[in-house]
């Protein structure tokens, strides 16, 4: 097999989590990824996990699931849709036990792909186990082919199922030993919560691409992708699971090992730019503060002769505030966001221009009319939504629009769990800044430079993955990644949202 570190990729469709690549009414941001949550030793574990998943909903809206264990027997409920769609009180009641894990899966459009909804649950020689995975394995296609040649049968198209097969084949003594042996064979990004109904094993890959937290609620331990989900259940923050760490939470308390070859951390910069909730702490920093720093850096790098600063809500709000603080220009609420847009809506037959954007955002005329506006967005991916937003601003009376992007140009796809489109669909991969400025129809356009973004994080600049901005991937990527991950798999339309 051939590998490369600096792959000028073309992305993959669908991604290895099995999702079609689609972004709902906003394809200028990457798709989110996944969120995991686990509770050990609490009589209401399922309800706490439900609340945790609610707080992690921004990380994935396609499907959700909870698996709890009672005396080693696992009970699961999984479904397609938002957490509130999937879990009704009587359904939650069925998921009994004082130890459990949950998962939210990132957004796709209307896919009823229940077989890919996590946690994945299986029975095997030693009992049952469930796996909740945030991230993406770069060698999953290769491992899957090898396992299939040995007779393995896969139920889903997710890379996470590979981990299950590797655990079940391990001859390790303890459950944790089996998990470690499995993880020693995979490459890429994983923040995991795995349970056999008696313990939870929380693991983070040696580069720590995705965040992963440990918390405490009285006698219970909690595992979560982000701290915002610890807050919702009043859990104390203990600490982040460290890159390369495997933590076992069981009857003997919490035990930690670092069984993998050490690697330089490569935490995902995009978690700070867009993915994580601003009220969370990840990678040792508060996300809100980092985003404000990005705005401050942007104001220093690219001042504008303007009257007001506005944001593309909600993810760009802190960066716009930072720009405002640094530049002295007043921050205004330039767009009102409709928070009640469901996953489906009825579009009028007579076409309304840019309907998809309008249903989510509307400019506030009194704020922008007659003004020279600095418009701050956290990122531009495909560049198909941004021109519509600018057009709406101009129609609302803005006399100048100065576009400021709080991250560098995205020129490569991600292999580590963020859903970015094929490289040829990334606007910055195929156009110069001048061309993008013309496409957006703005008076000026500046992207934050990479050094400034890294400075804004307050962390060690060498400890971040920057591959989507530079093409320098921190792990080996198989040269046949696309081919192997796109091999024919059956399509299952028979599973839809549970009603009873
Ligand atoms: Fe994050 Fe970009 Fe690296 Fe993916 S390639 S992990 S989105 S920084």
mmCIF file of C-alpha atoms in Angstrom, residues 29-31 33 59 189 204-205 207-211 226 265-277 282-294 297 315 319 378-379 406-418 420 448-474:
data_model
loop_
_atom_site.group_PDB
_atom_site.id
_atom_site.type_symbol
_atom_site.label_atom_id
_atom_site.label_comp_id
_atom_site.label_asym_id
_atom_site.label_seq_id
_atom_site.Cartn_x
_atom_site.Cartn_y
_atom_site.Cartn_z
ATOM 1 C CA UNK A 29 -19.455 25.646 6.400
ATOM 2 C CA UNK A 30 -18.213 22.119 6.762
ATOM 3 C CA UNK A 31 -20.608 19.486 8.036
ATOM 4 C CA UNK A 33 -18.913 15.594 12.912
ATOM 5 C CA UNK A 59 -21.976 18.169 16.530
ATOM 6 C CA UNK A 189 -8.731 10.348 14.551
ATOM 7 C CA UNK A 204 -8.198 9.431 22.392
ATOM 8 C CA UNK A 205 -5.820 8.920 19.479
ATOM 9 C CA UNK A 207 -2.494 13.096 18.041
ATOM 10 C CA UNK A 208 -5.666 14.079 19.866
ATOM 11 C CA UNK A 209 -7.489 15.383 16.816
ATOM 12 C CA UNK A 210 -10.872 15.550 18.550
ATOM 13 C CA UNK A 211 -11.658 16.818 22.045
ATOM 14 C CA UNK A 226 -17.233 18.956 25.104
ATOM 15 C CA UNK A 265 -0.382 16.393 19.177
ATOM 16 C CA UNK A 266 -2.293 17.593 16.128
ATOM 17 C CA UNK A 267 -5.555 18.910 17.466
ATOM 18 C CA UNK A 268 -8.118 20.038 14.923
ATOM 19 C CA UNK A 269 -7.959 23.804 14.371
ATOM 20 C CA UNK A 270 -11.431 23.702 12.912
ATOM 21 C CA UNK A 271 -12.873 22.776 16.289
ATOM 22 C CA UNK A 272 -11.935 26.315 17.352
ATOM 23 C CA UNK A 273 -12.991 27.921 14.075
ATOM 24 C CA UNK A 274 -16.448 26.418 13.753
ATOM 25 C CA UNK A 275 -17.287 23.035 15.267
ATOM 26 C CA UNK A 276 -17.168 23.333 19.059
ATOM 27 C CA UNK A 277 -19.725 25.311 21.017
ATOM 28 C CA UNK A 282 -11.294 22.298 24.423
ATOM 29 C CA UNK A 283 -7.560 21.749 23.976
ATOM 30 C CA UNK A 284 -6.954 23.765 27.137
ATOM 31 C CA UNK A 285 -8.704 26.940 25.944
ATOM 32 C CA UNK A 286 -12.140 28.538 26.024
ATOM 33 C CA UNK A 287 -13.627 28.424 22.527
ATOM 34 C CA UNK A 288 -15.374 31.795 22.874
ATOM 35 C CA UNK A 289 -12.127 33.529 23.838
ATOM 36 C CA UNK A 290 -10.200 31.912 20.984
ATOM 37 C CA UNK A 291 -12.850 33.060 18.506
ATOM 38 C CA UNK A 292 -12.719 36.604 19.886
ATOM 39 C CA UNK A 293 -8.928 36.471 19.517
ATOM 40 C CA UNK A 294 -9.413 35.425 15.890
ATOM 41 C CA UNK A 297 -6.213 39.305 14.899
ATOM 42 C CA UNK A 315 -20.756 30.664 14.931
ATOM 43 C CA UNK A 319 -15.053 36.667 16.013
ATOM 44 C CA UNK A 378 -15.690 32.104 10.416
ATOM 45 C CA UNK A 379 -14.993 30.253 7.166
ATOM 46 C CA UNK A 406 -11.745 34.438 10.506
ATOM 47 C CA UNK A 407 -9.764 31.491 9.114
ATOM 48 C CA UNK A 408 -7.383 30.914 6.194
ATOM 49 C CA UNK A 409 -8.480 29.632 2.794
ATOM 50 C CA UNK A 410 -9.642 25.999 2.906
ATOM 51 C CA UNK A 411 -7.921 24.264 0.024
ATOM 52 C CA UNK A 412 -8.004 20.585 1.017
ATOM 53 C CA UNK A 413 -10.472 18.073 2.374
ATOM 54 C CA UNK A 414 -10.348 16.622 5.851
ATOM 55 C CA UNK A 415 -9.684 12.927 6.525
ATOM 56 C CA UNK A 416 -10.122 13.182 10.269
ATOM 57 C CA UNK A 417 -13.845 13.557 10.783
ATOM 58 C CA UNK A 418 -14.941 16.967 9.515
ATOM 59 C CA UNK A 420 -15.621 18.873 3.827
ATOM 60 C CA UNK A 448 -7.098 35.528 8.431
ATOM 61 C CA UNK A 449 -3.594 34.243 7.915
ATOM 62 C CA UNK A 450 -2.564 30.920 9.432
ATOM 63 C CA UNK A 451 0.030 32.304 11.857
ATOM 64 C CA UNK A 452 -2.569 34.695 13.265
ATOM 65 C CA UNK A 453 -5.099 31.883 13.678
ATOM 66 C CA UNK A 454 -2.554 29.739 15.483
ATOM 67 C CA UNK A 455 -1.646 32.701 17.710
ATOM 68 C CA UNK A 456 -5.338 33.198 18.501
ATOM 69 C CA UNK A 457 -5.574 29.684 19.958
ATOM 70 C CA UNK A 458 -3.104 30.567 22.720
ATOM 71 C CA UNK A 459 -1.655 27.063 22.336
ATOM 72 C CA UNK A 460 1.540 25.597 20.926
ATOM 73 C CA UNK A 461 1.257 26.214 17.159
ATOM 74 C CA UNK A 462 2.956 22.872 16.444
ATOM 75 C CA UNK A 463 0.196 21.033 18.272
ATOM 76 C CA UNK A 464 -2.535 21.697 15.719
ATOM 77 C CA UNK A 465 -3.606 19.994 12.534
ATOM 78 C CA UNK A 466 -3.579 22.522 9.688
ATOM 79 C CA UNK A 467 -4.061 20.094 6.805
ATOM 80 C CA UNK A 468 -7.203 21.607 5.275
ATOM 81 C CA UNK A 469 -5.361 24.939 5.021
ATOM 82 C CA UNK A 470 -2.021 23.603 3.807
ATOM 83 C CA UNK A 471 -2.356 19.997 2.578
ATOM 84 C CA UNK A 472 0.197 18.766 5.125
ATOM 85 C CA UNK A 473 -1.586 15.808 6.700
ATOM 86 C CA UNK A 474 -0.198 14.700 10.057
#
